Amino acid sequence: MPIDADTEKFIKVITLKNSVEHDGKAQFDVVISKFMGSRPEQRSQIKALIPEIKTIVQSINSMSLADQKSLLEELAPGEAITSKKKQAAEQLQLPPLEGAMQGKVVTRFPPEPNGYPHIGHAKAAIIDEEYARMYGGKLILRFDDTNPLKEKLEYYDAISGGLEWLGVKPDLVKNTSDDIKLLHSYGRRLVELDGAYVCTCSQDRIRDLRAKGLSCECRRDHATALERISKMFDGSYEQNQAIIRFKGEMADQNTAMRDPALFRILEGNHPKLGNKVRVWPTYDFAAPIEDSLDGVTHAMRTKEYELRNALYFAILDRLGLRKPTMIEFSRLEFEGVPVSKRKIKPLIEDGRIKSWDDPRLPTLAAFRRRGFVPEAIRKFVLSLGITLAETKPPFETLEAFNRKIIDPVSPRLFFVKNPVEVHINGALGKEVVLKNHPTDASLGTRKVKVTDTFYIAGDDATSLKVDDEIRLIELYNIKIIEIDESNNNRVIKAQIGGDEIRQSMPKVQWIAKNDIVEYKVMIPKELYKGEEYNTNSLEIAQGFAESFVSTLKPDARVQFVRFGFCRIDAKNQAIMTHR
Ligand code: ATP
Ligand code: MG
């Protein structure tokens, strides 16, 4: 028997799932019983389908496991997580933490309030929090706010709001700037201990000597350093005239040890301290001191700081301060979406993107606005685990976690993109009752008054020919009798067909003519193509939705049938979450 495309795809997916979970060999019986279990309405056809299923199982079993996985990822994105990884992901447990003791673990998440939090921050914050909870310890949220030229109050709030949405609950919230006096005194002490000095060379000269591995005069004389350190704090120097540098090793293989800057003079209005403070520690100085003094036992950060670990520990060594354990994990990136403030901020500053919650961005505000739920982000992060592998996880994996959560609670509604009119000869007006969800009756029903005129999606209309039969979902079948393209405006004429639902028949969503609202769906696409900003990164789909959508408030979720999951964004406007 000829098998329709949808059934064939479904059989392939269940076969592939079974085979990747069993080292590349699917079992015919299992596939049959999965099929009968998930498609009760097709049980009557099973006899006729058996030869087809056999062929599919054989052909899939002859493929390599790797090919099976990639085919599964193509047909059903997100399902290809292998069973082992899937088990780990379902358990959602991070591996034990090196040297951790119950009740004694302190972690911290140290964002700089110089932009909105993104999903990379979510990864870091969730890992920090999970470990604190795993050991009955403490999570500190520390705003790493030591650059008055970059920090803004708006960003502190955005970070707190993003974490709250994610469900990350710090036990203590503080700012690095709260400790500015303490940091100054540790800076002075380091100079007194001859572990640092004040350098007044130009930036160019510093760069040049650093590249050559040579030191400057400022470094050589401890007495000068002691004299200059007072001037550093009494306002004798202008911005860019002097910095405090760590006394490392100018010829070190690790360039991070070639006397890096520990403090610089920055004139700016700091959101917490105003313009009282002029001497600001760098991240390299503030991070180890703060971690040590805050009692952090396990300091976690992304792998790109690897070269700076030596400096982190050297600073604590020279000051005789306690050293936390350093743990690294890979930076989260997606193909086509830069997960970094450095890359996102310029798009906003030059106006190519209007706001931090633009649905194309990987910010938490954008994920929220797109209709992602925080539980999905947490599950996704935990499924990645804590590894150093620099692979970019497929965005579809995150979507799959989200789909699983929102699918059972999203009402199914109709939206037709680029509508085309369908006139059905002799169809009588009537009221039909449509289910809002195929399996969950608690999501209710809606009544739609239909007449003889409908709209279907342009893409569905394009493929139709005279004599084709299609089903208007949950209504009836229609047979096309004429396609009128006069007046540059296609109108399809049809008559009511039979009521039998045949597998091979296209089943399309529709909008009744007197039930229309004009509707717009924003569809975010890849923000970057390679290194280039993708000017087509936001598609706007225009069409008609059923009037029922007007009853939904912003923030509600829907699945527009055969279109995708969406979050209602404003009146007559939704954002596509994912397909
Ligand atoms: P950006 O490139 O976005 O400016 P950043 O590291 O400068 O990143 P911070 O606010 O300083 O941003 O980051 C706070 C914490 O979040 C750091 O510990 C950092 O390692 C972590 N983090 C930042 N981006 C990512 C990411 N893409 N994946 C995982 N962790 C990240
Ligand atoms: Mg940073």
mmCIF file of N, CA and C in Angstrom, residues 75-173:
data_model
loop_
_atom_site.group_PDB
_atom_site.id
_atom_site.type_symbol
_atom_site.label_atom_id
_atom_site.label_comp_id
_atom_site.label_asym_id
_atom_site.label_seq_id
_atom_site.Cartn_x
_atom_site.Cartn_y
_atom_site.Cartn_z
ATOM 1 N N LEU A 75 15.312 14.584 11.132
ATOM 2 C CA LEU A 75 13.860 14.344 11.098
ATOM 3 C C LEU A 75 13.169 14.823 12.367
ATOM 4 N N ALA A 76 13.840 14.671 13.493
ATOM 5 C CA ALA A 76 13.214 15.029 14.769
ATOM 6 C C ALA A 76 14.275 15.661 15.651
ATOM 7 N N PRO A 77 14.553 16.955 15.421
ATOM 8 C CA PRO A 77 15.648 17.607 16.145
ATOM 9 C C PRO A 77 15.506 17.433 17.654
ATOM 10 N N GLY A 78 16.620 17.203 18.309
ATOM 11 C CA GLY A 78 16.592 17.115 19.768
ATOM 12 C C GLY A 78 16.401 15.694 20.265
ATOM 13 N N GLU A 79 15.906 14.783 19.397
ATOM 14 C CA GLU A 79 15.667 13.411 19.833
ATOM 15 C C GLU A 79 16.946 12.597 19.763
ATOM 16 N N ALA A 80 17.959 13.160 19.098
ATOM 17 C CA ALA A 80 19.151 12.357 18.829
ATOM 18 C C ALA A 80 20.126 12.288 20.002
ATOM 19 N N ILE A 81 19.751 12.926 21.115
ATOM 20 C CA ILE A 81 20.621 12.802 22.279
ATOM 21 C C ILE A 81 20.675 11.302 22.596
ATOM 22 N N THR A 82 21.853 10.741 22.642
ATOM 23 C CA THR A 82 21.926 9.288 22.793
ATOM 24 C C THR A 82 21.401 8.889 24.163
ATOM 25 N N SER A 83 21.062 7.618 24.284
ATOM 26 C CA SER A 83 20.343 7.226 25.486
ATOM 27 C C SER A 83 21.143 7.514 26.753
ATOM 28 N N LYS A 84 22.457 7.304 26.691
ATOM 29 C CA LYS A 84 23.253 7.549 27.897
ATOM 30 C C LYS A 84 23.197 9.005 28.317
ATOM 31 N N LYS A 85 23.420 9.861 27.314
ATOM 32 C CA LYS A 85 23.373 11.288 27.610
ATOM 33 C C LYS A 85 21.976 11.654 28.076
ATOM 34 N N LYS A 86 20.992 11.010 27.456
ATOM 35 C CA LYS A 86 19.618 11.294 27.796
ATOM 36 C C LYS A 86 19.354 10.934 29.256
ATOM 37 N N GLN A 87 19.877 9.773 29.662
ATOM 38 C CA GLN A 87 19.684 9.392 31.056
ATOM 39 C C GLN A 87 20.313 10.424 31.976
ATOM 40 N N ALA A 88 21.559 10.821 31.633
ATOM 41 C CA ALA A 88 22.243 11.809 32.467
ATOM 42 C C ALA A 88 21.433 13.088 32.499
ATOM 43 N N ALA A 89 20.917 13.466 31.308
ATOM 44 C CA ALA A 89 20.165 14.715 31.236
ATOM 45 C C ALA A 89 18.883 14.610 32.048
ATOM 46 N N GLU A 90 18.257 13.416 31.990
ATOM 47 C CA GLU A 90 17.014 13.283 32.733
ATOM 48 C C GLU A 90 17.264 13.301 34.234
ATOM 49 N N GLN A 91 18.393 12.735 34.625
ATOM 50 C CA GLN A 91 18.720 12.794 36.046
ATOM 51 C C GLN A 91 19.135 14.214 36.415
ATOM 52 N N LEU A 92 19.665 14.923 35.421
ATOM 53 C CA LEU A 92 20.031 16.312 35.611
ATOM 54 C C LEU A 92 20.873 16.516 36.858
ATOM 55 N N GLN A 93 21.947 15.787 36.901
ATOM 56 C CA GLN A 93 22.862 15.874 38.030
ATOM 57 C C GLN A 93 24.246 16.234 37.514
ATOM 58 N N LEU A 94 24.865 17.176 38.155
ATOM 59 C CA LEU A 94 26.245 17.476 37.782
ATOM 60 C C LEU A 94 27.153 16.480 38.501
ATOM 61 N N PRO A 95 28.347 16.239 37.966
ATOM 62 C CA PRO A 95 29.264 15.319 38.650
ATOM 63 C C PRO A 95 29.721 15.916 39.988
ATOM 64 N N PRO A 96 30.220 15.092 40.903
ATOM 65 C CA PRO A 96 30.665 15.621 42.200
ATOM 66 C C PRO A 96 31.754 16.680 42.026
ATOM 67 N N LEU A 97 31.836 17.548 42.991
ATOM 68 C CA LEU A 97 32.776 18.665 42.934
ATOM 69 C C LEU A 97 34.043 18.280 43.681
ATOM 70 N N GLU A 98 35.159 18.530 43.034
ATOM 71 C CA GLU A 98 36.471 18.209 43.599
ATOM 72 C C GLU A 98 36.636 18.779 45.022
ATOM 73 N N GLY A 99 36.958 17.924 45.944
ATOM 74 C CA GLY A 99 37.271 18.362 47.316
ATOM 75 C C GLY A 99 36.128 19.035 48.057
ATOM 76 N N ALA A 100 34.880 18.768 47.650
ATOM 77 C CA ALA A 100 33.768 19.468 48.296
ATOM 78 C C ALA A 100 33.333 18.751 49.566
ATOM 79 N N MET A 101 33.009 19.534 50.588
ATOM 80 C CA MET A 101 32.513 18.941 51.835
ATOM 81 C C MET A 101 31.098 19.440 52.092
ATOM 82 N N GLN A 102 30.239 18.500 52.513
ATOM 83 C CA GLN A 102 28.847 18.842 52.783
ATOM 84 C C GLN A 102 28.774 20.032 53.743
ATOM 85 N N GLY A 103 27.965 21.015 53.395
ATOM 86 C CA GLY A 103 27.765 22.168 54.271
ATOM 87 C C GLY A 103 28.852 23.231 54.170
ATOM 88 N N LYS A 104 29.910 22.939 53.400
ATOM 89 C CA LYS A 104 31.038 23.882 53.404
ATOM 90 C C LYS A 104 31.289 24.552 52.047
ATOM 91 N N VAL A 105 30.461 24.218 51.061
ATOM 92 C CA VAL A 105 30.741 24.745 49.725
ATOM 93 C C VAL A 105 30.194 26.172 49.561
ATOM 94 N N VAL A 106 31.043 27.063 49.074
ATOM 95 C CA VAL A 106 30.589 28.415 48.733
ATOM 96 C C VAL A 106 30.970 28.687 47.276
ATOM 97 N N THR A 107 29.968 29.014 46.462
ATOM 98 C CA THR A 107 30.242 29.378 45.068
ATOM 99 C C THR A 107 29.790 30.812 44.860
ATOM 100 N N ARG A 108 30.200 31.367 43.734
ATOM 101 C CA ARG A 108 29.741 32.739 43.442
ATOM 102 C C ARG A 108 29.564 32.910 41.953
ATOM 103 N N PHE A 109 28.590 33.762 41.613
ATOM 104 C CA PHE A 109 28.391 34.136 40.226
ATOM 105 C C PHE A 109 28.732 35.622 40.142
ATOM 106 N N PRO A 110 29.774 35.984 39.361
ATOM 107 C CA PRO A 110 30.252 37.377 39.365
ATOM 108 C C PRO A 110 30.038 38.137 38.057
ATOM 109 N N PRO A 111 28.810 38.487 37.703
ATOM 110 C CA PRO A 111 28.601 39.205 36.444
ATOM 111 C C PRO A 111 29.019 40.668 36.539
ATOM 112 N N GLU A 112 29.490 41.208 35.439
ATOM 113 C CA GLU A 112 29.743 42.644 35.394
ATOM 114 C C GLU A 112 28.462 43.340 34.927
ATOM 115 N N PRO A 113 27.976 44.345 35.682
ATOM 116 C CA PRO A 113 26.724 45.007 35.260
ATOM 117 C C PRO A 113 26.968 45.981 34.104
ATOM 118 N N ASN A 114 27.454 45.451 33.003
ATOM 119 C CA ASN A 114 27.707 46.272 31.820
ATOM 120 C C ASN A 114 26.841 45.831 30.641
ATOM 121 N N GLY A 115 25.778 45.077 30.932
ATOM 122 C CA GLY A 115 24.882 44.648 29.871
ATOM 123 C C GLY A 115 23.844 43.712 30.455
ATOM 124 N N TYR A 116 22.962 43.237 29.601
ATOM 125 C CA TYR A 116 21.899 42.326 30.037
ATOM 126 C C TYR A 116 22.421 40.904 30.108
ATOM 127 N N PRO A 117 21.887 40.115 31.041
ATOM 128 C CA PRO A 117 22.373 38.740 31.159
ATOM 129 C C PRO A 117 21.907 37.895 29.976
ATOM 130 N N HIS A 118 22.764 36.965 29.552
ATOM 131 C CA HIS A 118 22.413 36.098 28.427
ATOM 132 C C HIS A 118 22.477 34.642 28.865
ATOM 133 N N ILE A 119 22.260 33.749 27.920
ATOM 134 C CA ILE A 119 22.149 32.342 28.288
ATOM 135 C C ILE A 119 23.490 31.756 28.744
ATOM 136 N N GLY A 120 24.595 32.411 28.353
ATOM 137 C CA GLY A 120 25.899 32.001 28.874
ATOM 138 C C GLY A 120 25.979 32.270 30.372
ATOM 139 N N HIS A 121 25.433 33.423 30.777
ATOM 140 C CA HIS A 121 25.380 33.726 32.209
ATOM 141 C C HIS A 121 24.486 32.726 32.930
ATOM 142 N N ALA A 122 23.385 32.340 32.251
ATOM 143 C CA ALA A 122 22.485 31.347 32.862
ATOM 144 C C ALA A 122 23.253 30.066 33.126
ATOM 145 N N LYS A 123 24.084 29.677 32.171
ATOM 146 C CA LYS A 123 24.865 28.450 32.362
ATOM 147 C C LYS A 123 25.735 28.586 33.613
ATOM 148 N N ALA A 124 26.483 29.682 33.688
ATOM 149 C CA ALA A 124 27.388 29.865 34.822
ATOM 150 C C ALA A 124 26.613 29.921 36.141
ATOM 151 N N ALA A 125 25.547 30.716 36.161
ATOM 152 C CA ALA A 125 24.798 30.910 37.411
ATOM 153 C C ALA A 125 24.132 29.611 37.863
ATOM 154 N N ILE A 126 23.590 28.858 36.910
ATOM 155 C CA ILE A 126 22.910 27.606 37.266
ATOM 156 C C ILE A 126 23.920 26.592 37.800
ATOM 157 N N ILE A 127 25.080 26.498 37.169
ATOM 158 C CA ILE A 127 26.095 25.558 37.670
ATOM 159 C C ILE A 127 26.536 25.972 39.077
ATOM 160 N N ASP A 128 26.774 27.269 39.261
ATOM 161 C CA ASP A 128 27.159 27.756 40.595
ATOM 162 C C ASP A 128 26.085 27.399 41.629
ATOM 163 N N GLU A 129 24.829 27.630 41.236
ATOM 164 C CA GLU A 129 23.758 27.385 42.197
ATOM 165 C C GLU A 129 23.574 25.889 42.476
ATOM 166 N N GLU A 130 23.608 25.090 41.411
ATOM 167 C CA GLU A 130 23.401 23.646 41.590
ATOM 168 C C GLU A 130 24.449 23.073 42.557
ATOM 169 N N TYR A 131 25.693 23.509 42.411
ATOM 170 C CA TYR A 131 26.730 22.989 43.308
ATOM 171 C C TYR A 131 26.522 23.455 44.746
ATOM 172 N N ALA A 132 26.142 24.713 44.893
ATOM 173 C CA ALA A 132 25.883 25.191 46.258
ATOM 174 C C ALA A 132 24.782 24.343 46.904
ATOM 175 N N ARG A 133 23.718 24.053 46.135
ATOM 176 C CA ARG A 133 22.606 23.267 46.684
ATOM 177 C C ARG A 133 23.007 21.813 46.923
ATOM 178 N N MET A 134 23.771 21.257 45.974
ATOM 179 C CA MET A 134 24.169 19.850 46.075
ATOM 180 C C MET A 134 24.888 19.578 47.390
ATOM 181 N N TYR A 135 25.652 20.573 47.862
ATOM 182 C CA TYR A 135 26.434 20.370 49.091
ATOM 183 C C TYR A 135 25.885 21.155 50.276
ATOM 184 N N GLY A 136 24.643 21.607 50.163
ATOM 185 C CA GLY A 136 24.054 22.367 51.268
ATOM 186 C C GLY A 136 24.885 23.604 51.591
ATOM 187 N N GLY A 137 25.452 24.223 50.561
ATOM 188 C CA GLY A 137 26.331 25.381 50.775
ATOM 189 C C GLY A 137 25.649 26.689 50.437
ATOM 190 N N LYS A 138 26.451 27.638 49.929
ATOM 191 C CA LYS A 138 25.965 29.005 49.770
ATOM 192 C C LYS A 138 26.338 29.523 48.381
ATOM 193 N N LEU A 139 25.410 30.275 47.781
ATOM 194 C CA LEU A 139 25.700 30.926 46.495
ATOM 195 C C LEU A 139 25.733 32.436 46.704
ATOM 196 N N ILE A 140 26.807 33.055 46.235
ATOM 197 C CA ILE A 140 26.912 34.512 46.322
ATOM 198 C C ILE A 140 26.721 35.102 44.926
ATOM 199 N N LEU A 141 25.870 36.109 44.831
ATOM 200 C CA LEU A 141 25.800 36.886 43.584
ATOM 201 C C LEU A 141 26.629 38.140 43.834
ATOM 202 N N ARG A 142 27.718 38.261 43.104
ATOM 203 C CA ARG A 142 28.596 39.416 43.312
ATOM 204 C C ARG A 142 28.695 40.229 42.032
ATOM 205 N N PHE A 143 28.134 41.425 42.072
ATOM 206 C CA PHE A 143 28.248 42.292 40.901
ATOM 207 C C PHE A 143 29.695 42.764 40.795
ATOM 208 N N ASP A 144 30.298 42.407 39.704
ATOM 209 C CA ASP A 144 31.715 42.704 39.518
ATOM 210 C C ASP A 144 31.835 44.086 38.874
ATOM 211 N N ASP A 145 31.603 45.100 39.704
ATOM 212 C CA ASP A 145 31.381 46.452 39.175
ATOM 213 C C ASP A 145 32.562 47.372 39.433
ATOM 214 N N THR A 146 33.644 47.148 38.720
ATOM 215 C CA THR A 146 34.833 47.959 38.977
ATOM 216 C C THR A 146 35.207 48.828 37.787
ATOM 217 N N ASN A 147 34.266 49.070 36.905
ATOM 218 C CA ASN A 147 34.557 49.994 35.805
ATOM 219 C C ASN A 147 33.440 51.031 35.695
ATOM 220 N N PRO A 148 33.698 52.251 36.279
ATOM 221 C CA PRO A 148 32.636 53.268 36.317
ATOM 222 C C PRO A 148 32.223 53.729 34.911
ATOM 223 N N LEU A 149 33.041 53.434 33.914
ATOM 224 C CA LEU A 149 32.693 53.864 32.554
ATOM 225 C C LEU A 149 31.691 52.911 31.897
ATOM 226 N N LYS A 150 31.558 51.730 32.459
ATOM 227 C CA LYS A 150 30.701 50.733 31.797
ATOM 228 C C LYS A 150 29.470 50.301 32.587
ATOM 229 N N GLU A 151 29.549 50.410 33.913
ATOM 230 C CA GLU A 151 28.432 49.880 34.687
ATOM 231 C C GLU A 151 27.258 50.866 34.702
ATOM 232 N N LYS A 152 26.055 50.278 34.712
ATOM 233 C CA LYS A 152 24.840 51.100 34.798
ATOM 234 C C LYS A 152 23.863 50.428 35.740
ATOM 235 N N LEU A 153 23.113 51.250 36.456
ATOM 236 C CA LEU A 153 22.103 50.728 37.375
ATOM 237 C C LEU A 153 21.120 49.799 36.652
ATOM 238 N N GLU A 154 20.752 50.208 35.439
ATOM 239 C CA GLU A 154 19.836 49.401 34.623
ATOM 240 C C GLU A 154 20.332 47.949 34.502
ATOM 241 N N TYR A 155 21.636 47.787 34.408
ATOM 242 C CA TYR A 155 22.180 46.443 34.194
ATOM 243 C C TYR A 155 22.195 45.603 35.481
ATOM 244 N N TYR A 156 22.420 46.267 36.621
ATOM 245 C CA TYR A 156 22.316 45.513 37.878
ATOM 246 C C TYR A 156 20.901 44.920 37.971
ATOM 247 N N ASP A 157 19.918 45.801 37.665
ATOM 248 C CA ASP A 157 18.520 45.360 37.773
ATOM 249 C C ASP A 157 18.210 44.252 36.773
ATOM 250 N N ALA A 158 18.753 44.413 35.561
ATOM 251 C CA ALA A 158 18.480 43.405 34.528
ATOM 252 C C ALA A 158 19.059 42.053 34.943
ATOM 253 N N ILE A 159 20.230 42.078 35.560
ATOM 254 C CA ILE A 159 20.853 40.814 35.976
ATOM 255 C C ILE A 159 20.042 40.179 37.112
ATOM 256 N N SER A 160 19.675 41.003 38.107
ATOM 257 C CA SER A 160 18.859 40.457 39.203
ATOM 258 C C SER A 160 17.548 39.898 38.669
ATOM 259 N N GLY A 161 16.918 40.638 37.757
ATOM 260 C CA GLY A 161 15.639 40.207 37.191
ATOM 261 C C GLY A 161 15.790 38.921 36.395
ATOM 262 N N GLY A 162 16.860 38.827 35.625
ATOM 263 C CA GLY A 162 17.102 37.625 34.820
ATOM 264 C C GLY A 162 17.293 36.404 35.697
ATOM 265 N N LEU A 163 18.053 36.574 36.786
ATOM 266 C CA LEU A 163 18.288 35.431 37.683
ATOM 267 C C LEU A 163 17.002 35.030 38.401
ATOM 268 N N GLU A 164 16.227 36.033 38.767
ATOM 269 C CA GLU A 164 14.971 35.743 39.449
ATOM 270 C C GLU A 164 14.059 34.937 38.525
ATOM 271 N N TRP A 165 14.003 35.365 37.264
ATOM 272 C CA TRP A 165 13.180 34.630 36.290
ATOM 273 C C TRP A 165 13.661 33.180 36.147
ATOM 274 N N LEU A 166 14.993 33.021 36.138
ATOM 275 C CA LEU A 166 15.554 31.677 36.001
ATOM 276 C C LEU A 166 15.310 30.807 37.225
ATOM 277 N N GLY A 167 14.978 31.459 38.331
ATOM 278 C CA GLY A 167 14.803 30.711 39.568
ATOM 279 C C GLY A 167 16.120 30.486 40.291
ATOM 280 N N VAL A 168 17.133 31.294 39.990
ATOM 281 C CA VAL A 168 18.405 31.208 40.704
ATOM 282 C C VAL A 168 18.304 32.133 41.920
ATOM 283 N N LYS A 169 18.464 31.544 43.116
ATOM 284 C CA LYS A 169 18.267 32.339 44.323
ATOM 285 C C LYS A 169 19.565 32.437 45.114
ATOM 286 N N PRO A 170 20.264 33.558 44.998
ATOM 287 C CA PRO A 170 21.515 33.692 45.750
ATOM 288 C C PRO A 170 21.244 33.808 47.252
ATOM 289 N N ASP A 171 22.200 33.322 48.049
ATOM 290 C CA ASP A 171 22.070 33.458 49.506
ATOM 291 C C ASP A 171 22.587 34.810 49.968
ATOM 292 N N LEU A 172 23.417 35.423 49.120
ATOM 293 C CA LEU A 172 23.966 36.728 49.472
ATOM 294 C C LEU A 172 24.187 37.504 48.183
ATOM 295 N N VAL A 173 23.812 38.804 48.211
ATOM 296 C CA VAL A 173 24.060 39.639 47.045
ATOM 297 C C VAL A 173 24.988 40.762 47.478
#
